[in-house]
Tab-separated table of C-alpha atoms in Angstrom:
chain	number	residue	atom	x	y	z
U	1	MET	CA	0.000	0.000	0.000
U	2	ILE	CA	1.322	3.428	-0.920
U	3	TYR	CA	0.348	6.525	1.044
U	4	GLN	CA	1.245	9.755	-0.720
U	5	ASP	CA	1.124	13.259	0.746
U	6	LYS	CA	0.314	16.488	-1.129
U	7	HIS	CA	2.179	17.641	-4.229
U	8	SER	CA	4.332	14.521	-4.658
U	9	TYR	CA	4.445	12.629	-7.915
U	10	HIS	CA	5.743	9.352	-9.283
U	11	ASN	CA	5.383	6.902	-12.127
U	12	LEU	CA	4.195	3.350	-11.577
U	13	ILE	CA	5.851	1.864	-8.475
U	14	ASP	CA	6.576	-1.871	-8.566
U	15	GLN	CA	5.407	-3.235	-5.200
U	16	ARG	CA	6.722	-6.632	-4.131
U	17	PHE	CA	5.569	-8.599	-1.054
U	18	ASN	CA	3.000	-6.010	0.094
U	19	PRO	CA	5.115	-3.053	1.218
U	20	GLU	CA	3.752	-0.144	3.226
U	21	VAL	CA	5.227	3.036	1.744
U	22	HIS	CA	4.718	6.588	3.039
U	23	ILE	CA	5.757	9.399	0.681
U	24	GLY	CA	6.083	12.923	2.094
U	25	LYS	CA	5.135	16.276	0.557
U	26	PHE	CA	6.774	17.694	-2.596
U	27	SER	CA	8.697	14.492	-3.401
U	28	SER	CA	9.603	13.404	-6.932
U	29	ILE	CA	10.132	9.763	-7.867
U	30	GLY	CA	11.526	8.637	-11.203
U	31	ALA	CA	10.461	5.654	-13.277
U	32	GLY	CA	11.355	2.128	-12.263
U	33	LEU	CA	11.111	2.351	-8.465
U	34	VAL	CA	10.840	-1.096	-6.850
U	35	VAL	CA	9.819	-1.389	-3.178
U	36	TYR	CA	9.892	-4.585	-1.098
U	37	GLY	CA	7.596	-5.325	1.842
U	38	SER	CA	9.814	-8.149	3.086
U	39	ALA	CA	13.203	-9.192	1.912
U	40	GLN	CA	14.425	-12.203	3.873
U	41	HIS	CA	13.276	-15.296	5.673
U	42	PRO	CA	14.184	-15.136	9.360
U	43	GLN	CA	15.474	-18.729	9.657
U	44	THR	CA	16.855	-19.598	6.230
U	45	ILE	CA	19.515	-18.472	3.811
U	46	SER	CA	17.123	-18.151	0.869
U	47	THR	CA	15.245	-14.965	0.064
U	48	TYR	CA	12.787	-16.781	-2.200
U	49	PRO	CA	9.222	-16.578	-0.763
U	50	PHE	CA	8.488	-20.316	-0.878
U	51	ARG	CA	5.478	-20.175	1.441
U	52	GLU	CA	3.956	-17.166	-0.300
U	53	LYS	CA	4.309	-18.988	-3.633
U	54	GLY	CA	2.297	-21.976	-2.421
U	55	TRP	CA	5.044	-24.343	-1.230
U	56	SER	CA	4.926	-26.288	2.043
U	57	GLU	CA	3.321	-24.598	5.042
U	58	GLU	CA	6.307	-25.707	7.137
U	59	TYR	CA	8.561	-23.311	5.299
U	60	PRO	CA	8.945	-20.096	7.347
U	61	ALA	CA	7.032	-17.025	6.206
U	62	THR	CA	8.880	-13.869	5.273
U	63	HIS	CA	8.908	-10.998	7.715
U	64	SER	CA	9.069	-7.248	7.314
U	65	ARG	CA	11.536	-4.902	8.951
U	66	GLY	CA	8.917	-2.140	8.841
U	67	LYS	CA	7.438	0.581	6.685
U	68	ILE	CA	9.315	2.416	3.973
U	69	LEU	CA	9.316	6.110	4.845
U	70	ILE	CA	10.220	8.682	2.209
U	71	GLY	CA	10.535	12.200	3.642
U	72	ASN	CA	9.387	15.565	2.363
U	73	ASP	CA	11.040	17.265	-0.623
U	74	THR	CA	13.017	14.186	-1.659
U	75	TRP	CA	14.103	13.192	-5.133
U	76	ILE	CA	14.472	9.538	-6.069
U	77	GLY	CA	16.023	8.837	-9.451
U	78	GLU	CA	15.261	6.216	-12.044
U	79	ASP	CA	15.535	2.443	-11.412
U	80	VAL	CA	15.939	2.550	-7.610
U	81	THR	CA	15.191	-0.394	-5.289
U	82	ILE	CA	14.178	0.281	-1.666
U	83	LEU	CA	13.921	-2.537	0.874
U	84	ASP	CA	11.571	-2.767	3.834
U	85	GLY	CA	12.361	-0.718	6.936
U	86	VAL	CA	14.266	2.018	5.084
U	87	LYS	CA	13.777	5.654	6.121
U	88	ILE	CA	14.795	8.354	3.664
U	89	GLY	CA	15.017	11.755	5.355
U	90	ASP	CA	13.682	15.132	4.258
U	91	GLY	CA	15.578	16.721	1.366
U	92	CYS	CA	17.504	13.582	0.347
U	93	ILE	CA	18.504	12.819	-3.215
U	94	ILE	CA	18.832	9.165	-4.251
U	95	GLY	CA	20.558	8.626	-7.587
U	96	THR	CA	21.464	5.503	-9.534
U	97	LYS	CA	23.712	4.308	-12.311
């Protein structure tokens, strides 16, 4: 779920594993942003979501490290990946490539 404050804009955001994303005011997000709601299994070395993909119920479920918080007046460039639990402060610039 994406919660967006006033005057921020973005292209389509690729959401994987049900992230909770909060975007502050006056933020600009480039194309190709990918956000993850959970990134690792707590008791295994694999990051593949076996249980979520219908495999055995005994396989541990993924867990989230928390919401993704994007501050006010931030700029996030093209093709960025943000994992769960990340907090990006006010006025930050995130570039790639």
